[in-house]
PDB file of C-alpha atoms in Angstrom:
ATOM      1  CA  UNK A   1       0.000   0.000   0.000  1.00 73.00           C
ATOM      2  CA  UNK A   2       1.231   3.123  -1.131  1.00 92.00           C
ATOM      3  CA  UNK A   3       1.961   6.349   0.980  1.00 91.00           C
ATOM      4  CA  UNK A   4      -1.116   7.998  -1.173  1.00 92.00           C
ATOM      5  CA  UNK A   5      -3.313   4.920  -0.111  1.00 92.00           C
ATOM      6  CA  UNK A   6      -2.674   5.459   3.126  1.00 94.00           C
ATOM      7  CA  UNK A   7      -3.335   9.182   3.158  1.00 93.00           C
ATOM      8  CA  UNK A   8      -6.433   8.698   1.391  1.00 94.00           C
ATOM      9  CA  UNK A   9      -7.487   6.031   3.615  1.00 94.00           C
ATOM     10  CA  UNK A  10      -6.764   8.547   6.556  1.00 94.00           C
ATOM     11  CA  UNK A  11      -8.845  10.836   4.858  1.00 95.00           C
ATOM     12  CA  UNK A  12     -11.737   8.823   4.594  1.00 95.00           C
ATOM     13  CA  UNK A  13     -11.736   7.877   8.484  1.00 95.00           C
ATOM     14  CA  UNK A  14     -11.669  11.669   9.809  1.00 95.00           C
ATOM     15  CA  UNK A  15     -14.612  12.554   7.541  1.00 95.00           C
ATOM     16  CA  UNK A  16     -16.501   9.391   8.730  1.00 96.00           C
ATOM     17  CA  UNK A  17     -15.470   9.763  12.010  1.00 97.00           C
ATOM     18  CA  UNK A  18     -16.429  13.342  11.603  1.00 96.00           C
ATOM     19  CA  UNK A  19     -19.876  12.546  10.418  1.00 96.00           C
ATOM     20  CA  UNK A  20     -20.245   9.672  13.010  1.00 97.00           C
ATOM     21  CA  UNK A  21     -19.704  12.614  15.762  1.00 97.00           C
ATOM     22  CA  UNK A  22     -22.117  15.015  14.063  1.00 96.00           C
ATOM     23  CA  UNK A  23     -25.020  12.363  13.661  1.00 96.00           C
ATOM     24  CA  UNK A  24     -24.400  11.918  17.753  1.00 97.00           C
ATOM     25  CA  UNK A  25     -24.753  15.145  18.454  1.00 97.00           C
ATOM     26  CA  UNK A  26     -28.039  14.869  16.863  1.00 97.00           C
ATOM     27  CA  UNK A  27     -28.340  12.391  18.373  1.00 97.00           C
ATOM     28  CA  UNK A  28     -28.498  13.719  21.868  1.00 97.00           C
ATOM     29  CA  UNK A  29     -30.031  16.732  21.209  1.00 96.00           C
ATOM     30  CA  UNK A  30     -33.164  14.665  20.037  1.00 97.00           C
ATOM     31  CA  UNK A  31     -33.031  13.074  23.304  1.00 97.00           C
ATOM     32  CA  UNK A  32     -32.639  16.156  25.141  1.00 96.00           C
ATOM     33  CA  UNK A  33     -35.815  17.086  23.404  1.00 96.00           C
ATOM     34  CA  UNK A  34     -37.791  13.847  24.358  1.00 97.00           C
ATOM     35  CA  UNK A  35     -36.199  14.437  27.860  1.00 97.00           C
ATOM     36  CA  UNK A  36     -37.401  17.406  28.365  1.00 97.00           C
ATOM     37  CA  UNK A  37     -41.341  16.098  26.858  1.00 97.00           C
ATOM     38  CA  UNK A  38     -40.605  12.994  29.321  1.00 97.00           C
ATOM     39  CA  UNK A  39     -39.957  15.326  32.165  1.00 97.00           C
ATOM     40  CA  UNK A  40     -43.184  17.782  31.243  1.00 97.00           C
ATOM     41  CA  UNK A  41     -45.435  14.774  31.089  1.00 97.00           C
ATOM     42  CA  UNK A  42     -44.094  13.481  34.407  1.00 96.00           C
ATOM     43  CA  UNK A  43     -45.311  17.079  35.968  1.00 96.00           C
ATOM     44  CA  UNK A  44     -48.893  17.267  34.482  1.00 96.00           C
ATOM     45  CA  UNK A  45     -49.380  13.405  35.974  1.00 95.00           C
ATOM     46  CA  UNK A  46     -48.301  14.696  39.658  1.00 94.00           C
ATOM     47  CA  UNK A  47     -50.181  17.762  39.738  1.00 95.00           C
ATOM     48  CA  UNK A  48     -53.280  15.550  38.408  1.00 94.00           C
ATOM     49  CA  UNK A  49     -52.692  12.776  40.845  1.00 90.00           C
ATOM     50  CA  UNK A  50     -52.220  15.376  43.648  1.00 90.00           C
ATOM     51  CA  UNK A  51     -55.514  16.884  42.715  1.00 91.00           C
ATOM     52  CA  UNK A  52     -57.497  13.515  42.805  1.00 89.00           C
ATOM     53  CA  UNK A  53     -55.558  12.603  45.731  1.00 86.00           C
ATOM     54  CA  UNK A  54     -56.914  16.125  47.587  1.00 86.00           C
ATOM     55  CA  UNK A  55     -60.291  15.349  45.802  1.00 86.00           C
ATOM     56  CA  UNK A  56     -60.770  12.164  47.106  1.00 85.00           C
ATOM     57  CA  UNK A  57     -59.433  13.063  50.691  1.00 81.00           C
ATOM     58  CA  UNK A  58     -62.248  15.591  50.665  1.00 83.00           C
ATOM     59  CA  UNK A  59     -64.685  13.042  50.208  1.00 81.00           C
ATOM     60  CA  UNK A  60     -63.545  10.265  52.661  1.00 78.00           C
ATOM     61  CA  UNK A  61     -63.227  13.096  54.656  1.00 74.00           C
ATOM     62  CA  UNK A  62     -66.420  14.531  54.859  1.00 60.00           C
ATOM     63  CA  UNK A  63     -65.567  17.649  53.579  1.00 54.00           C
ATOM     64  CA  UNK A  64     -69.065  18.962  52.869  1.00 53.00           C
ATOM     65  CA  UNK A  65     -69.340  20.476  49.314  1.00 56.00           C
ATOM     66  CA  UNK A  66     -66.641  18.836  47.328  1.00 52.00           C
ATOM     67  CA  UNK A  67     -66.154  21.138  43.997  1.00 55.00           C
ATOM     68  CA  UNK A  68     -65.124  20.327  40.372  1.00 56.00           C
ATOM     69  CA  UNK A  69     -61.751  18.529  39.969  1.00 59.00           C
ATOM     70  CA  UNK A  70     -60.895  20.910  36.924  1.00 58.00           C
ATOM     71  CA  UNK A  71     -58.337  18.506  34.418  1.00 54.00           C
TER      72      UNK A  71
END
């Protein structure tokens, strides 16, 4: 194989290796972006449990007039 091969061959790794390393970064900033969804989603179920949850311990409770559970 021939100095030039070699060179070439060199070549043809960085920009791979380059483009491997771009695609990643993609990569991870799509899952940043689901993260964040994940995390959002995660939030609007606690606040709605927490409201049933203070809901229903107005009820067991006896808590007179139990209003609207607003979702």
């Amino acid at each position: 194989m021939s100095a030039t091969d070699r060179t070439l061959d060199t070549l043809k790794a960085v920009f791979t290796y380059r483009q491997q390393m771009a695609d990643l970064r993609q990569d991870l900033k799509e899952l940043g972006g689901s993260m964040r969804d994940l995390a959002a989603s995660h939030a609007n179920l606690r606040d709605r449990v927490s409201r049933i949850e203070g809901f229903l311990g107005r009820v067991v409770g006896g808590g007179g007039d139990v209003p609207e559970i607003g979702l």
